[in-house]
Amino acid sequence: MYIENIDITNFRNIEKINTSFNKKYNIFYGENAQGKTNFLEALSLTLNGISHREKSTLNFIKQDSDFCIVSANVKKEDDIDTNVKLTIKEKRKYEINSTPVKTRTELLKEYNIVLFTPEDLKIIKGYPKDRRKFLDESISLIFPAYHSALRKYNKALKQRNTILKDYTKRNIASSLLDVYDETLYTIGSDIIKTRINILKKIEKIADNLNKEVCKNENIKFFYSSNVLKNSDLTDIKLMYKNALKNARKEDLSRGTTTVGIHHDDINIFINDLDTKKFASQGQQRSIALCMKLSLIKLLYDKFEDYPIVLLDDVMSDLDKFRQKQILNLIKDTQSFITCVNHSFLEDINDYKIYKIENGNLKEVTSGQTR
């Protein structure tokens, strides 16, 4: 799939942008704080339903404006034309082909975006919640129904924690906890199986991609869970049920659920060494980027259509060899790349270059495949 054109009104520091794009490489350069990341954020928010840096809806609206609109025409596999429109006033309103979109799951079924930003280094350097977020977002792209299941789990978890906090005060029957336990171990066991299955696929693809960038490095992932007693997932639902049962006394004491998928983590190794402790900044960036780019193949295998790739300020920290390899890895997709300097395009023929300054976009030059 690829975005043919976009119309942006009053998004962040962007007052008005209306432009068309190349089917392959689209480069956006300019000084810092001019609107490059805002532009990518508008694309991600509109097609993927989330922002990588903001939760407050009103902050998307340009200062001194009371609304924001982003509309994109997207052509999917088999030349299917679609229009997705985001309108922001007090709330966000999505439409696909003028039909209201009620849930983010509906967006995920229609459009696939792979976004990499400097914040994605948290996949390697950050906390377990950062790695869970990466894995959950990745799976939601491949299986949109997973996003709904995760929401149901988190809702039940929140309700269970509320009961745990008030248990002694309100004389709540333990049978009510049993009800929420059943929801948690039923949904949670399926989530663990899905996470492990997809993580194995990401590991294989990311390892191959990383070898194209750093030939002598091997990547390994290990899924860590306080529910699992062994690697046999046959009786995972029973293991999960027993884990909740055995932890109930401690849960009541702490007023929170101490076991479950919300505590899980991914241990990432390079040449059998923990990447958090022993990988260089460059290695961490390469691994995180390859983990994200592995989704290109996974999404294509699932939907037989390439996702749209957004790379925010990635090239500046890579040497020329790695820049060339990254461009080659995304050659089958439509990509949007922000940068300060676009000299890395010297071997690329099919592109458009835009300059962003004070929220204004200007096409500078373009090239076509020879």
Coordinates of N, CA, C and O in Angstrom, one line a residue, residues 25-100:
Y25 N 10.7 6.3 -2.0 CA 11.4 7.0 -1.0 C 10.9 8.5 -1.0 O 10.9 9.2 -2.0
N26 N 10.4 9.0 0.2 CA 10.0 10.3 0.4 C 10.9 10.9 1.5 O 10.8 10.4 2.7
I27 N 11.7 11.9 1.2 CA 12.7 12.4 2.2 C 12.2 13.8 2.7 O 11.9 14.7 1.8
F28 N 12.3 14.1 4.0 CA 11.9 15.3 4.5 C 13.0 15.9 5.4 O 13.4 15.3 6.4
Y29 N 13.6 17.0 4.9 CA 14.8 17.5 5.6 C 14.5 18.9 6.1 O 13.6 19.6 5.6
G30 N 15.3 19.4 7.0 CA 15.2 20.7 7.6 C 15.9 20.7 8.9 O 16.3 19.7 9.5
E31 N 15.9 21.9 9.5 CA 16.5 22.0 10.8 C 15.6 21.4 11.9 O 14.5 21.1 11.6
N32 N 16.1 21.3 13.1 CA 15.3 20.8 14.2 C 14.2 21.7 14.5 O 14.3 22.9 14.3
A33 N 13.1 21.1 15.1 CA 11.9 21.9 15.5 C 11.2 22.7 14.4 O 10.6 23.7 14.7
Q34 N 11.3 22.1 13.2 CA 10.6 22.8 12.1 C 9.3 22.1 11.7 O 8.5 22.7 10.9
G35 N 9.1 20.9 12.2 CA 7.8 20.2 11.8 C 8.0 18.8 11.2 O 7.0 18.2 10.8
K36 N 9.3 18.3 11.1 CA 9.5 17.0 10.4 C 8.8 15.9 11.2 O 8.1 15.1 10.6
T37 N 9.0 15.8 12.5 CA 8.5 14.8 13.3 C 6.9 15.0 13.4 O 6.2 14.0 13.4
N38 N 6.5 16.2 13.4 CA 5.0 16.5 13.5 C 4.4 15.9 12.2 O 3.3 15.3 12.3
F39 N 5.0 16.0 11.1 CA 4.5 15.5 9.8 C 4.3 13.9 9.9 O 3.3 13.4 9.6
L40 N 5.4 13.2 10.4 CA 5.3 11.8 10.5 C 4.2 11.4 11.5 O 3.5 10.4 11.4
E41 N 4.1 12.2 12.6 CA 3.1 11.9 13.6 C 1.7 12.0 13.1 O 0.9 11.2 13.4
A42 N 1.5 13.0 12.2 CA 0.2 13.2 11.5 C -0.1 11.9 10.7 O -1.3 11.4 10.7
L43 N 0.8 11.4 10.0 CA 0.6 10.1 9.2 C 0.3 9.0 10.1 O -0.7 8.2 9.9
S44 N 1.1 8.8 11.2 CA 0.9 7.7 12.1 C -0.4 7.7 12.8 O -1.2 6.8 12.9
L45 N -0.8 8.9 13.3 CA -2.0 9.1 14.1 C -3.2 8.8 13.2 O -4.2 8.3 13.6
T46 N -3.1 9.2 11.9 CA -4.3 9.1 11.0 C -4.5 7.7 10.5 O -5.6 7.2 10.5
L47 N -3.4 7.0 10.2 CA -3.5 5.6 9.6 C -3.4 4.5 10.7 O -3.8 3.4 10.5
N48 N -2.7 4.9 11.8 CA -2.5 3.8 12.8 C -3.2 4.0 14.1 O -3.2 3.2 15.0
G49 N -3.8 5.3 14.3 CA -4.6 5.5 15.5 C -3.9 5.9 16.7 O -4.5 6.1 17.8
I50 N -2.5 6.0 16.7 CA -1.8 6.4 17.9 C -0.6 7.3 17.5 O -0.2 7.4 16.4
S51 N -0.2 8.1 18.5 CA 1.0 8.9 18.4 C 2.1 8.3 19.3 O 1.8 7.7 20.4
H52 N 3.3 8.3 18.8 CA 4.4 7.8 19.6 C 4.9 8.7 20.7 O 5.8 8.3 21.5
R53 N 4.3 9.9 20.8 CA 4.8 10.8 21.8 C 3.8 11.6 22.6 O 4.1 12.4 23.4
E54 N 2.5 11.4 22.3 CA 1.4 12.2 22.9 C 0.2 11.4 23.1 O -0.2 10.6 22.2
K55 N -0.5 11.7 24.2 CA -1.8 11.1 24.5 C -2.9 12.1 24.5 O -4.1 11.7 24.2
S56 N -2.6 13.3 24.9 CA -3.6 14.3 25.0 C -4.1 14.8 23.6 O -3.3 15.3 22.8
T57 N -5.4 14.6 23.3 CA -5.9 14.9 22.0 C -5.8 16.3 21.6 O -5.4 16.7 20.5
L58 N -6.1 17.2 22.6 CA -6.1 18.6 22.3 C -4.7 19.2 21.9 O -4.6 20.2 21.2
N59 N -3.6 18.5 22.3 CA -2.3 19.0 22.0 C -1.9 18.8 20.5 O -0.9 19.4 20.0
F60 N -2.7 18.1 19.7 CA -2.5 17.9 18.3 C -2.9 19.2 17.5 O -2.5 19.4 16.4
I61 N -3.8 19.9 18.1 CA -4.4 21.1 17.4 C -3.5 22.3 17.5 O -2.9 22.6 18.5
K62 N -3.3 22.9 16.3 CA -2.4 24.0 16.2 C -2.8 25.1 17.2 O -4.0 25.4 17.4
Q63 N -1.9 25.8 17.8 CA -2.2 26.9 18.7 C -3.0 28.0 18.1 O -2.8 28.3 16.9
D64 N -4.0 28.5 18.8 CA -5.0 29.5 18.3 C -6.0 28.9 17.3 O -6.6 29.7 16.6
S65 N -6.0 27.6 17.1 CA -7.1 27.0 16.3 C -7.9 26.1 17.2 O -7.6 25.7 18.3
D66 N -9.1 25.8 16.7 CA -10.0 25.0 17.5 C -10.4 23.6 16.8 O -11.3 22.9 17.3
F67 N -9.7 23.3 15.7 CA -9.9 22.0 15.1 C -8.6 21.6 14.3 O -7.7 22.4 14.1
C68 N -8.6 20.4 13.9 CA -7.5 19.8 13.1 C -8.1 18.7 12.2 O -8.9 18.0 12.6
I69 N -7.6 18.7 11.0 CA -8.1 17.7 10.0 C -6.9 17.1 9.3 O -6.1 17.9 8.8
V70 N -6.8 15.8 9.2 CA -5.8 15.1 8.3 C -6.6 14.2 7.4 O -7.4 13.3 7.9
S71 N -6.4 14.3 6.1 CA -7.1 13.4 5.2 C -6.1 12.8 4.2 O -5.3 13.5 3.6
A72 N -6.1 11.5 4.1 CA -5.1 10.8 3.2 C -5.8 9.9 2.2 O -6.7 9.1 2.6
N73 N -5.4 9.9 1.0 CA -5.8 8.9 0.0 C -4.8 7.8 -0.1 O -3.6 8.1 -0.4
V74 N -5.2 6.6 0.2 CA -4.3 5.5 0.2 C -4.7 4.4 -0.8 O -5.9 4.0 -0.8
K75 N -3.7 4.0 -1.6 CA -4.0 2.9 -2.5 C -3.4 1.6 -2.0 O -2.3 1.5 -1.7
K76 N -4.3 0.6 -1.9 CA -3.9 -0.7 -1.4 C -3.7 -1.7 -2.5 O -3.8 -1.3 -3.7
E77 N -3.3 -2.9 -2.1 CA -3.0 -3.9 -3.1 C -4.2 -4.1 -4.0 O -5.3 -3.9 -3.6
D78 N -3.9 -4.5 -5.3 CA -5.0 -4.6 -6.3 C -5.6 -3.3 -6.7 O -6.8 -3.2 -7.1
D79 N -4.9 -2.2 -6.4 CA -5.3 -0.8 -6.8 C -6.6 -0.4 -6.2 O -7.5 0.3 -6.8
I80 N -6.8 -0.8 -4.9 CA -8.0 -0.4 -4.2 C -7.8 1.0 -3.6 O -6.8 1.2 -2.8
D81 N -8.7 1.9 -3.9 CA -8.5 3.3 -3.4 C -9.3 3.5 -2.1 O -10.5 3.1 -2.0
T82 N -8.7 4.0 -1.1 CA -9.4 4.4 0.1 C -9.0 5.8 0.6 O -8.0 6.3 0.2
N83 N -9.9 6.3 1.4 CA -9.7 7.6 2.0 C -9.9 7.5 3.5 O -10.9 7.0 3.9
V84 N -8.9 7.9 4.3 CA -9.0 7.9 5.7 C -8.9 9.4 6.2 O -8.1 10.1 5.7
K85 N -9.8 9.8 7.1 CA -9.9 11.1 7.5 C -10.0 11.2 9.0 O -10.7 10.4 9.7
L86 N -9.1 12.0 9.6 CA -9.1 12.3 11.0 C -9.5 13.7 11.3 O -8.9 14.6 10.8
T87 N -10.5 13.9 12.1 CA -11.0 15.2 12.5 C -10.8 15.3 14.1 O -11.3 14.4 14.8
I88 N -10.1 16.3 14.5 CA -9.9 16.5 16.0 C -10.5 17.8 16.4 O -10.2 18.9 15.9
K89 N -11.5 17.8 17.3 CA -12.0 18.9 18.0 C -11.8 18.7 19.5 O -10.7 18.7 20.0
E90 N -12.9 18.4 20.2 CA -12.7 17.9 21.6 C -12.3 16.5 21.7 O -11.6 16.0 22.6
K91 N -12.7 15.7 20.7 CA -12.3 14.3 20.6 C -11.8 14.0 19.2 O -11.9 14.8 18.2
R92 N -11.3 12.8 19.0 CA -10.9 12.4 17.7 C -12.0 11.6 17.0 O -12.7 10.8 17.6
K93 N -12.1 11.9 15.7 CA -13.2 11.2 14.9 C -12.5 10.7 13.6 O -11.9 11.5 12.9
Y94 N -12.6 9.4 13.4 CA -12.0 8.8 12.2 C -13.1 8.4 11.3 O -14.2 7.9 11.6
E95 N -12.8 8.5 10.0 CA -13.7 8.0 8.9 C -12.9 7.3 7.8 O -11.8 7.7 7.5
I96 N -13.4 6.2 7.3 CA -12.8 5.5 6.2 C -13.8 5.5 5.1 O -14.9 4.9 5.3
N97 N -13.5 6.1 4.0 CA -14.5 6.3 2.9 C -15.8 6.8 3.4 O -16.9 6.3 3.0
S98 N -15.7 7.9 4.2 CA -16.9 8.6 4.8 C -17.7 7.8 5.8 O -18.7 8.3 6.3
T99 N -17.2 6.6 6.1 CA -17.9 5.7 7.1 C -17.2 5.9 8.5 O -16.0 5.7 8.5
P100 N -17.9 6.2 9.5 CA -17.3 6.4 10.9 C -16.5 5.1 11.3 O -17.0 4.0 11.1

